[in-house]
Coordinates of C-alpha atoms and ligand atoms in Angstrom, one line a residue:
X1 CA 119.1 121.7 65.7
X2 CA 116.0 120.5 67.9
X3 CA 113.6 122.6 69.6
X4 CA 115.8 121.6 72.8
X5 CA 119.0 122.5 71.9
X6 CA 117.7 126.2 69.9
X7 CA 116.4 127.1 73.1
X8 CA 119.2 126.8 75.1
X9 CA 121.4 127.8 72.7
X10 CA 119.3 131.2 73.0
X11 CA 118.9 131.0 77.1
X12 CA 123.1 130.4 77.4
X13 CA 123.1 134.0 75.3
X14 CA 121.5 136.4 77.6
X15 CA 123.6 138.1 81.0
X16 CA 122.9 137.4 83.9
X17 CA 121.0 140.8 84.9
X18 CA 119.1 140.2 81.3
X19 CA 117.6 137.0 82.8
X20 CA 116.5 138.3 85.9
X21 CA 115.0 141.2 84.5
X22 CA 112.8 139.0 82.8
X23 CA 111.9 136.6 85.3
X24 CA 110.9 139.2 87.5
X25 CA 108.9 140.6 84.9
X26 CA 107.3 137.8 83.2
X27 CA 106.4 136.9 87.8
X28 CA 104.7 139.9 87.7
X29 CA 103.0 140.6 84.4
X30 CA 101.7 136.5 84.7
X31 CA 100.5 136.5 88.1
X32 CA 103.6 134.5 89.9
X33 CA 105.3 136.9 92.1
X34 CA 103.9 140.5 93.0
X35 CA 106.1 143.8 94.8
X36 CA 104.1 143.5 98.1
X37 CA 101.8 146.2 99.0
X38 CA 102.8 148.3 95.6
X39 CA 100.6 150.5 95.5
X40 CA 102.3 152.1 98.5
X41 CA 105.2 151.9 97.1
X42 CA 106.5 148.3 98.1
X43 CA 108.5 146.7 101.3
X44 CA 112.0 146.1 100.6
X45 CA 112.3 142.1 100.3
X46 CA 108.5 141.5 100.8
X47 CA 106.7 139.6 97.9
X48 CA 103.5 138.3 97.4
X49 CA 102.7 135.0 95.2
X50 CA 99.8 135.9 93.0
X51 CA 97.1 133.0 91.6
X52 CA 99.7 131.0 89.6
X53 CA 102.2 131.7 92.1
X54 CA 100.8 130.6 95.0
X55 CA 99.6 127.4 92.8
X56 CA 103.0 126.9 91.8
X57 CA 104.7 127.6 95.8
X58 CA 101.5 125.0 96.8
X59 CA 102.7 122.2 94.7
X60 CA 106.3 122.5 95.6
X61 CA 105.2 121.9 99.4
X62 CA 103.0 119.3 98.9
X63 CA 105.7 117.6 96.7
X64 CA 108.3 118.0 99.5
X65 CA 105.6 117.0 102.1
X66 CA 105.2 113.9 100.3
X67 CA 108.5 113.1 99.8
X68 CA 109.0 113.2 103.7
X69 CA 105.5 112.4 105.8
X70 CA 104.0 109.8 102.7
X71 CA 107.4 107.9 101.5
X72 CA 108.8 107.6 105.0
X73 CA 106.8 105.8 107.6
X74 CA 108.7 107.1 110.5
X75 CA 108.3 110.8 109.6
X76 CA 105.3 112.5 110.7
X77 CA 104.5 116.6 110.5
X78 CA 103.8 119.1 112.7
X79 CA 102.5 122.9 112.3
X80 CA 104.1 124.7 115.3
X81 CA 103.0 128.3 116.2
X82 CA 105.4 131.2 115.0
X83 CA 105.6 133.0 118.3
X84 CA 106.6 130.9 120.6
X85 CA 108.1 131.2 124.8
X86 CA 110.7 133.7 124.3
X87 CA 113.0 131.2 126.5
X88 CA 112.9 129.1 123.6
X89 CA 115.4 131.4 121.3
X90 CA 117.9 132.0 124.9
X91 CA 117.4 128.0 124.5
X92 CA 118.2 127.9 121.1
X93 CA 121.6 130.9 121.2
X94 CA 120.0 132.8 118.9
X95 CA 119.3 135.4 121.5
X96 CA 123.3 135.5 122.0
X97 CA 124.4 134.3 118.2
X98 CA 122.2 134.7 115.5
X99 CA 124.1 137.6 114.6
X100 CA 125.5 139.2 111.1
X101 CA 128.5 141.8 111.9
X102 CA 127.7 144.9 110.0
X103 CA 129.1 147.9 108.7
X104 CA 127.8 151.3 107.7
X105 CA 129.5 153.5 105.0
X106 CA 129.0 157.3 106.3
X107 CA 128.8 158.6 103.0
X108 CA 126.3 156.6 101.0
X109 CA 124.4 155.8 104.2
X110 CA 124.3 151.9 103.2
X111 CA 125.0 148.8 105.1
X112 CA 127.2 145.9 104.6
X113 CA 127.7 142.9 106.1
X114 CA 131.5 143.1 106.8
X115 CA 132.1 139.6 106.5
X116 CA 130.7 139.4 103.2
X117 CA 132.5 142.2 102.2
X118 CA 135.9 140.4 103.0
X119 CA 135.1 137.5 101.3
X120 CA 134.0 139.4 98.1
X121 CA 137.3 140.8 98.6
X122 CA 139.5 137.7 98.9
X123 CA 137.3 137.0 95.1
X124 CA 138.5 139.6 93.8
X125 CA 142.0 139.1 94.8
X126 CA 142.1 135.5 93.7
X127 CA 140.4 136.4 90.2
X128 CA 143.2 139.5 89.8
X129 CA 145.7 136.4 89.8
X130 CA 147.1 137.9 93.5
X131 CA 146.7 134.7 95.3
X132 CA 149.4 135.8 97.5
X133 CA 147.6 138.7 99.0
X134 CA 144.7 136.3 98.8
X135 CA 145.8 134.2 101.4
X136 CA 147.3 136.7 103.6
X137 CA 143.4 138.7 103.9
X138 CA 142.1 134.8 104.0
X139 CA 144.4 134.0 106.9
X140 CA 144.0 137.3 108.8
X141 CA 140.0 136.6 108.1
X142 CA 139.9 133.0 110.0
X143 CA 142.2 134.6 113.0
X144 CA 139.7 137.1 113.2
X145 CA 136.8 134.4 114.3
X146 CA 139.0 133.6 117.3
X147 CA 139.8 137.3 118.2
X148 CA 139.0 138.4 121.2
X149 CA 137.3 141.2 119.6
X150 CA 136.1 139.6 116.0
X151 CA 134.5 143.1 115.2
X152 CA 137.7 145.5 115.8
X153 CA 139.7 142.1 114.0
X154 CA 136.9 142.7 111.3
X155 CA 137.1 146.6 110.5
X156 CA 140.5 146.6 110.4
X157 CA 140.9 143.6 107.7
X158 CA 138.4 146.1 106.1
X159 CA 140.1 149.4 106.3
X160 CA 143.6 147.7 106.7
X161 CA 143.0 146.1 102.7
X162 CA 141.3 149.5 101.7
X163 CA 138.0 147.5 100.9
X164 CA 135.9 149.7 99.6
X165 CA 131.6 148.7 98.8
X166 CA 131.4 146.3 96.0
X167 CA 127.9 148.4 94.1
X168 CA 129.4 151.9 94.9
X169 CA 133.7 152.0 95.7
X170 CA 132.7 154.4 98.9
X171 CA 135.0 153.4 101.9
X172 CA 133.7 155.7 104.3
X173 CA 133.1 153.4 107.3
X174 CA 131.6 152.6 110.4
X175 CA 132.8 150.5 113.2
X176 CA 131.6 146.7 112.6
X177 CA 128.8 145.9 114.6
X178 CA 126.8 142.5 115.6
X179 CA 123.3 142.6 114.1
X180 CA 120.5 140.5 115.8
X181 CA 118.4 138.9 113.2
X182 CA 115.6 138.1 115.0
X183 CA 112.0 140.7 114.8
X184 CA 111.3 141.5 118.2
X185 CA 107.4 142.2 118.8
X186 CA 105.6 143.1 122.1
X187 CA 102.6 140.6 123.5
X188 CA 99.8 142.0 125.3
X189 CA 98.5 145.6 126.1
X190 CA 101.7 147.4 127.8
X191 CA 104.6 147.4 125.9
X192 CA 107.3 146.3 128.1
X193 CA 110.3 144.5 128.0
X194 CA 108.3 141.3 129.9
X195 CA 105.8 140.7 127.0
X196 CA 108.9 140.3 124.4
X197 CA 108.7 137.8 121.5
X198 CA 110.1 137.2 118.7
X199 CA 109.0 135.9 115.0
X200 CA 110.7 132.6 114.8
X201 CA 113.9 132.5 112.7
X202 CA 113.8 129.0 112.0
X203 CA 111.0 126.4 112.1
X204 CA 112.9 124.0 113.7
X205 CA 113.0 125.1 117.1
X206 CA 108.9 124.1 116.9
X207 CA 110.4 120.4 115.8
X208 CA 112.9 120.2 119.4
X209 CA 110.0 121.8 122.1
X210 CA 107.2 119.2 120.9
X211 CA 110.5 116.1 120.1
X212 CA 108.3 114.5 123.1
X213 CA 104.7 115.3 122.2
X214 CA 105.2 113.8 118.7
X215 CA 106.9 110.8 120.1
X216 CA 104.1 110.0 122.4
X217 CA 101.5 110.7 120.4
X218 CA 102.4 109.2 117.1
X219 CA 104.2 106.0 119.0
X220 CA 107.4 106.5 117.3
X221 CA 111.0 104.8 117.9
X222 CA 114.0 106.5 117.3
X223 CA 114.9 106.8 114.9
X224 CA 112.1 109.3 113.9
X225 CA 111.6 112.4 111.8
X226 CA 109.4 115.2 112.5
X227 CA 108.7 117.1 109.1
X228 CA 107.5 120.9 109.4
X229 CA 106.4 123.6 106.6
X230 CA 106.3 127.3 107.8
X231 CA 106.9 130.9 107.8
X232 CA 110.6 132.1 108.9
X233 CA 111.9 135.7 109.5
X234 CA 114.9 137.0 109.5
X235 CA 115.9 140.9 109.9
X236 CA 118.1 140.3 107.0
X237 CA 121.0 143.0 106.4
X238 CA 121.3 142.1 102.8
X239 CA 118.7 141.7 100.7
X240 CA 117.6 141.6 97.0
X241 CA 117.9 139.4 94.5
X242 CA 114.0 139.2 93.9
X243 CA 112.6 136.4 96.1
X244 CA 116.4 134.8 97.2
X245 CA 116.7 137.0 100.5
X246 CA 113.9 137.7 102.3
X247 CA 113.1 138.8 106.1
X248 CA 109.5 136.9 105.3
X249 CA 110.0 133.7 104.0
X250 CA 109.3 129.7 104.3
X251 CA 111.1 126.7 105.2
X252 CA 110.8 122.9 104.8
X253 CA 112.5 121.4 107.2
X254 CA 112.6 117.6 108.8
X255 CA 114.2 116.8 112.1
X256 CA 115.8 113.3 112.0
X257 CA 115.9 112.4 115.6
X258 CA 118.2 109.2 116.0
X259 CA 121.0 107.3 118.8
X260 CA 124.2 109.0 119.1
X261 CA 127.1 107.7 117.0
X262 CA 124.5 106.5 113.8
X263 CA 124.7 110.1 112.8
X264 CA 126.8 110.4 110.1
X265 CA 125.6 107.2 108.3
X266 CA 122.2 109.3 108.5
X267 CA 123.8 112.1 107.4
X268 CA 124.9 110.4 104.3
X269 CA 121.6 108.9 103.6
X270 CA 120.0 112.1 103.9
X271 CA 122.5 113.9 101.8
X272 CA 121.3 111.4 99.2
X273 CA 117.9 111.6 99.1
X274 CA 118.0 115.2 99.5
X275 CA 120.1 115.9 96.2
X276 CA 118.0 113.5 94.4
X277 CA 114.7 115.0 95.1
X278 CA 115.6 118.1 93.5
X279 CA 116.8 116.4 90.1
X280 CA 114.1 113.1 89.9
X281 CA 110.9 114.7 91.7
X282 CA 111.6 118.3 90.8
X283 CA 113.5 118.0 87.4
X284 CA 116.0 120.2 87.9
X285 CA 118.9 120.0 86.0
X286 CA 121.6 117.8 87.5
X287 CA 124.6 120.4 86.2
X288 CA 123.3 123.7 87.9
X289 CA 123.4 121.8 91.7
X290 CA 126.3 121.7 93.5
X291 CA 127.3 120.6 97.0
X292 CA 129.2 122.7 99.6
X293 CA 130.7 121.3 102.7
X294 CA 130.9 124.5 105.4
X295 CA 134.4 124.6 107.2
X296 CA 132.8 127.2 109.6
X297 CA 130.2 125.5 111.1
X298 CA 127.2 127.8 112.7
X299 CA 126.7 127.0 116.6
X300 CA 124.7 123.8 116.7
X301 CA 126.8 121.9 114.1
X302 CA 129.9 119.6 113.8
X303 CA 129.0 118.7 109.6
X304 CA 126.9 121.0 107.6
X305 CA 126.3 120.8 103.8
X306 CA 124.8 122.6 101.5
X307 CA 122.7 122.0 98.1
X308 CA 123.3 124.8 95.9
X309 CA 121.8 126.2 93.0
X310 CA 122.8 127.8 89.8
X311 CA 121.0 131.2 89.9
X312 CA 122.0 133.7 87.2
X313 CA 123.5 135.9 89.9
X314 CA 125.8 133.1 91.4
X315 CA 125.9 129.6 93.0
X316 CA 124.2 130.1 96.4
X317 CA 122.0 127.7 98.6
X318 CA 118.6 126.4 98.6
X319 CA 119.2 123.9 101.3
X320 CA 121.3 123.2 104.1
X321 CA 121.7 119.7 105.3
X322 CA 123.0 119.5 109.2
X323 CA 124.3 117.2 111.7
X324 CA 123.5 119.4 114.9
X325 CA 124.1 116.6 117.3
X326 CA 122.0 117.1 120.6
X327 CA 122.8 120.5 120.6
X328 CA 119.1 121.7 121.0
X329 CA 117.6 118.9 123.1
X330 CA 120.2 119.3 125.4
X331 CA 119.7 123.0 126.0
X332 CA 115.8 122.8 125.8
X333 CA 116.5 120.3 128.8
X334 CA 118.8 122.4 130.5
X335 CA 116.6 125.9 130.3
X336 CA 113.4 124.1 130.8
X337 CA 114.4 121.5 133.0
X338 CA 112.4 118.9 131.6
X339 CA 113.5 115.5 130.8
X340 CA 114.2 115.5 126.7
X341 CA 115.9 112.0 127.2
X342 CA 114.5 109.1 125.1
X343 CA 114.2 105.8 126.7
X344 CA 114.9 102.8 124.4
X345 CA 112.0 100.3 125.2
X346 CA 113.8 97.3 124.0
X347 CA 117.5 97.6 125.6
X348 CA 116.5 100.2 128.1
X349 CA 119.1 102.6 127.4
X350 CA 118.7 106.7 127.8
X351 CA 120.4 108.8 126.2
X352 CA 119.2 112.8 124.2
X353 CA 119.0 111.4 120.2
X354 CA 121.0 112.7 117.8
X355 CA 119.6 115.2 114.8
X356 CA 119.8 115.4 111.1
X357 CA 118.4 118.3 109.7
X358 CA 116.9 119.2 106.1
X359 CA 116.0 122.5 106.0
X360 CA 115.0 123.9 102.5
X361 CA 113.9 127.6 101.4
X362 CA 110.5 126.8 100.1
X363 CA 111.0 130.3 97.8
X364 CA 114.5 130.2 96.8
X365 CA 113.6 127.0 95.2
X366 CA 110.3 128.5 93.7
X367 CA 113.5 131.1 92.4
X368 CA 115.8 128.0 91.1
X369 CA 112.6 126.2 89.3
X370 CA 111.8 129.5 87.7
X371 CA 115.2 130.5 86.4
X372 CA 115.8 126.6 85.4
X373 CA 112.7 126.0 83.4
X374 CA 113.6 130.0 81.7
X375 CA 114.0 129.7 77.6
X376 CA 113.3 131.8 74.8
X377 CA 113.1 129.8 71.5
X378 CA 111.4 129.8 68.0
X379 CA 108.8 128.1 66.6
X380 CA 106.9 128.0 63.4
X381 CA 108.5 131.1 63.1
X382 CA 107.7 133.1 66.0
X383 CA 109.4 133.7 69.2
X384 CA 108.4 132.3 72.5
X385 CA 109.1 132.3 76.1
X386 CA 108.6 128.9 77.5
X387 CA 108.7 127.8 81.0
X388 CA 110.1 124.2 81.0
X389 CA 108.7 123.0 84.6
X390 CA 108.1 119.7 85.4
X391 CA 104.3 119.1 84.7
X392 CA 104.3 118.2 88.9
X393 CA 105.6 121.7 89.5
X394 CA 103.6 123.5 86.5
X395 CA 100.9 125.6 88.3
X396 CA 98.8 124.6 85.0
X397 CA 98.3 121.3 83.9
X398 CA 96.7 121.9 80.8
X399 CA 94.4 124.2 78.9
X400 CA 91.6 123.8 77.2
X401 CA 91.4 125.4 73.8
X402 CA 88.7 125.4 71.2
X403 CA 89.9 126.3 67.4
X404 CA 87.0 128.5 67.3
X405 CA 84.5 129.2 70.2
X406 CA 81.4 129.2 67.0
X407 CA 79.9 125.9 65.8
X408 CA 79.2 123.3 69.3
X409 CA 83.9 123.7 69.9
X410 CA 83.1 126.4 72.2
X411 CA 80.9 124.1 74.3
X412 CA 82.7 120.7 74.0
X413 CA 86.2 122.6 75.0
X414 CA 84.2 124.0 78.1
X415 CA 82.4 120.4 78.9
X416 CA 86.2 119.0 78.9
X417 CA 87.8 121.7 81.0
X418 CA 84.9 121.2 83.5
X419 CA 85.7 117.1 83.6
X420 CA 89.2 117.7 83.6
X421 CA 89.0 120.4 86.8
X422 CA 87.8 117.7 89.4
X423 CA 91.7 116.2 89.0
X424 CA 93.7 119.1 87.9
X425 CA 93.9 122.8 87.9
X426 CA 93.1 123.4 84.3
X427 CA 92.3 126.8 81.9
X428 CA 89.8 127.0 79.3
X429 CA 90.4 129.7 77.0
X430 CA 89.2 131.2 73.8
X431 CA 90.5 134.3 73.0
X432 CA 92.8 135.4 69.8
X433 CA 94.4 133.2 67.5
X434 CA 94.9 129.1 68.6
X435 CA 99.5 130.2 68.0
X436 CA 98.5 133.1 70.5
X437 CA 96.9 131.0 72.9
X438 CA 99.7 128.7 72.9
X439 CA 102.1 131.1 73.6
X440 CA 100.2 132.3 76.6
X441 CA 100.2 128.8 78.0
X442 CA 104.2 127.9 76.9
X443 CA 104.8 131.0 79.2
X444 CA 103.4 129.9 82.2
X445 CA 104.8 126.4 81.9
X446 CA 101.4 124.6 81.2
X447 CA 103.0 120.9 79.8
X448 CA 99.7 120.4 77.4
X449 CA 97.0 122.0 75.4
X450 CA 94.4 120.1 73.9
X451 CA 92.6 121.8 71.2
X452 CA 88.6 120.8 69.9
X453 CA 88.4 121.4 66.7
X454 CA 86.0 120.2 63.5
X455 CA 87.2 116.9 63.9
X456 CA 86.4 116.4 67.7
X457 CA 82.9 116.9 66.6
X458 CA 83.0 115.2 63.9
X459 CA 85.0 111.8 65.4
X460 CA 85.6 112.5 69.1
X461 CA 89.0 112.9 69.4
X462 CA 91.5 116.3 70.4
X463 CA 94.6 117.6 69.6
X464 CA 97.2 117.0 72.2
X465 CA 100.2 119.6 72.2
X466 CA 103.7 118.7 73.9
X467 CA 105.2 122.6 75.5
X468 CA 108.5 121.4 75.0
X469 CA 108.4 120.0 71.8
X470 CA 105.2 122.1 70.6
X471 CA 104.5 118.8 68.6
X472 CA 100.8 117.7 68.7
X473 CA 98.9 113.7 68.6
X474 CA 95.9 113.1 68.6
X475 CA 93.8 111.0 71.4
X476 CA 90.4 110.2 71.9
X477 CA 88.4 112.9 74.0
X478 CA 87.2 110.1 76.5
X479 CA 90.7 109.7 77.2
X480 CA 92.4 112.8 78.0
X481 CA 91.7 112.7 81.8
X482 CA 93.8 109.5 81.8
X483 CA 96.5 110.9 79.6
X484 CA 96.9 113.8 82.0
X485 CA 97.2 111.1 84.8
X486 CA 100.1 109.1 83.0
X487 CA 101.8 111.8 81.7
X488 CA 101.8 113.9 85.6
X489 CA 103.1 110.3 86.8
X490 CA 105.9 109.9 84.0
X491 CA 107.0 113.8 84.8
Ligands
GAP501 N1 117.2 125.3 110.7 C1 118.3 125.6 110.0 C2 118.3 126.8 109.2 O1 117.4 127.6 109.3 P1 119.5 128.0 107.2 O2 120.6 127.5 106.4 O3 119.7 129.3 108.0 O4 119.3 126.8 108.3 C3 117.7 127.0 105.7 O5 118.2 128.1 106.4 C4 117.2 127.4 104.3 O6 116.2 128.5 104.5 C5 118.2 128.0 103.4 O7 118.9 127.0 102.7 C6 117.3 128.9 102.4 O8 116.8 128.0 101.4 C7 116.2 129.3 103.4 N2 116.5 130.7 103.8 C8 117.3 131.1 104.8 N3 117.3 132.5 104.9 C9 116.5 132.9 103.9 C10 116.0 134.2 103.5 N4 116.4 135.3 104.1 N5 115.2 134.3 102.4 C11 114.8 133.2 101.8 N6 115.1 131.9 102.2 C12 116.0 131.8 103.2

């Protein structure tokens, strides 16, 4: 059996919960992922990215920003402000309708999000083998988003099917409630209901406002994209799950701004290009994706898809890909009564452009990546954890490793390491045995090691060690910056 094949043989063994046990771990105890503020005792769903996270997040941004503002001529980036005009979000409807219906149980004093908890339900039902009462909850659960009251429709679905909490079988509950999502904060000395604003739950929004800013100012023609990396926050209900859920998080989203009725060839193209990102730039394997395509379609849409990953826990999204017609330009007109029309120079038409949207979860991928490029193996003997990330995602590129820090190695490793760091983020190190070392770097995901040994000084060449394969060649020291180079291109 190859190295390969041994290691996921050993990965495909351990639960679900075992996995993410570990990966949390091996986040913290390597620097990825920390609790944020700990030593108070933690936030619930706040993390912090520690030195090879925030590497790691850094290179996953620029490789997306790339992808969209370098490959695409007609796609440029913006970096809107997170508070924004507060008319902006009645613009938008997620004043009105960014809202999660929730539950309470009395007893254990949790929440619930009753919607999920009827769909969990109809799971169950449907992996009991009772498809019948399957589709009866499943039909009384779509007449219940047309009900006059969809919250009375909601809790009595709930208490009508005994549903009872998945994590504790309490039924003790509440009447269902709408939830706002947004954070609410006060502007300005006197806190009043005039000096409301809100974190923005979506970076798009700062996309639609400046659609005629960019336009003029970059000379663009429909049709146009306007690209945008930044902080999101949502008052989630349901959290957990490490880094998946998080009321602090970041997106990566591109506005496709185009003439009305070339949407869904758009669509199509961007649905493309989006999956194969994730599989040719990011290497993630092709099996654990998934497409969805959403029947209920949240207020701006008429066709939404979604890329979705295999995470231990379950299949769940990492990107949603949105046809949201002129839904926002048309309601950024109407409640700021500016013109958002475009004027086509050539033919002189007017009409409000059309919008794909690509909006990724800049940390639920960092989440995918990590649990993808998980495996335990053996080698020579000994067992290892080994992060298989593509050398462009790696937050190490390579480390720099003398057999013995004694006799000129110690010097020549750190003289490498030194040339190497203008191009790449690299690590010299010199402690414990050269197997140890190794071990440390398979962990974190570094792609090579090269090691200066006797012969180094002797001929002037290193040993060059695969992470996957832990097989080793060896190249001439002169070249090793050029290696790195081929080998970050071939990823
Ligand atoms: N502008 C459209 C929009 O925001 P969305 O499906 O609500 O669409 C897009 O969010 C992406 O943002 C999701 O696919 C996910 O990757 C990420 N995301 C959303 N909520 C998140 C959360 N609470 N924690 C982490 N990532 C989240």
């Amino acid at each position: 059996m190859s190295n390969s094949e041994q290691a996921r043989v050993q990965s495909q063994n351990l639960s679900p919960d075992k996995v993410m046990h570990k990966l949390v771990s091996l986040a913290k105890r390597r620097g990825f992922i920390f609790p944020s503020s700990e030593i108070y005792g933690g936030l619930s769903s706040c993390f912090d990215y520690g030195p090879l996270g925030s590497e790691m997040k850094k290179n996953i941004k620029d490789l997306w920003w790339n992808s969209m503002t370098r490959r695409h001529q007609n796609i440029v980036g913006i970096d809107a402000s997170i508070m924004m005009n507060p008319t902006v979000w009645e613009a938008s409807g997620h004043v009105a309708s960014f809202n999660d219906p929730m539950i309470d149980d009395r007893t254990t004093k949790r929440r619930y999000r009753a919607d999920h908890l009827i769909e969990n339900h109809i799971g169950k039902l449907v992996r009991d083998g009772k498809q019948a009462d399957a589709d009866r909850v499943k039909e009384e659960y779509e007449a219940a988003a047309g009900a006059e009251d969809s919250n009375r429709a909601l809790y009595e679905i709930i208490t009508g099917n005994c549903i009872k909490a998945p994590d504790t079988g309490s039924g003790d509950w509440t009447e269902v409630r709408q939830f706002n999502l947004m954070f609410q904060c006060n502007m300005g000395a006197v806190a009043d209901t005039a000096s409301i604003v809100y974190l923005r739950p979506e970076t798009a929004q700062g996309i639609f406002v400046n659609f005629h800013n960019v336009r003029e100012a970059s000379r663009m023609k429909v049709p146009f994209g306007i690209a945008q990396i930044g902080k999101a926050f949502r008052n989630e209900i349901v959290k957990g799950n490490f880094i998946f859920r998080m009321v602090e998080f970041e997106q990566m989203e591109m506005q496709y701004f185009l003439k009305p009725g070339t949407q869904l060839e758009a669509f199509e193209a961007w649905r493309e290009e989006r999956f194969r990102w994730y599989t040719e730039s990011l290497g993630i394997s092709r099996e654990k994706l998934h497409w969805y395509k959403h029947d209920k379609l949240a207020h701006y849409a008429d066709l939404a898809y979604d890329i979705k990953f295999e995470f231990p826990f379950g299949i769940e999204e990492i990107e949603g890909i949105h046809s949201r017609t002129d839904f926002d330009l048309k309601q950024h007109q109407e409640y700021s009564g500016k013109n958002m029309e475009y004027i086509d120079q050539t033919t002189n038409e007017r009409y409000l452009p059309y919008v794909v949207e690509t909006s990724a979860g800049a940390d639920r991928l960092f989440l995918a990546l990590l649990s993808d490029a998980y495996q335990e193996d053996v080698v020579d003997g000994e067992p290892r954890v080994i992060l298989k990330l593509s050398p462009r995602v790696a937050p190490v590129k390579a480390a720099v490793l003398p057999l013995m820090k004694k006799g000129g190695m110690g010097e020549k490793a750190e003289q490498l390491c030194r040339e190497l760091s203008e191009n790449f983020l690299v690590q010299y190190d010199d402690a414990a045995s050269i197997g140890k070392r190794y071990r440390r770097q398979d962990e974190i995901g570094t792609p090579f090691c090269f090691t200066v040994d006797h012969q180094t000084l002797e001929e002037g060449s290193v040993t060059a060690r695969y992470r996957d394969t832990a097989t080793q060649e060896r190249i001439d020291i002169s070249k090793v910056g050029e290696f790195l180079a081929a080998q970050l291109v071939k990823a």
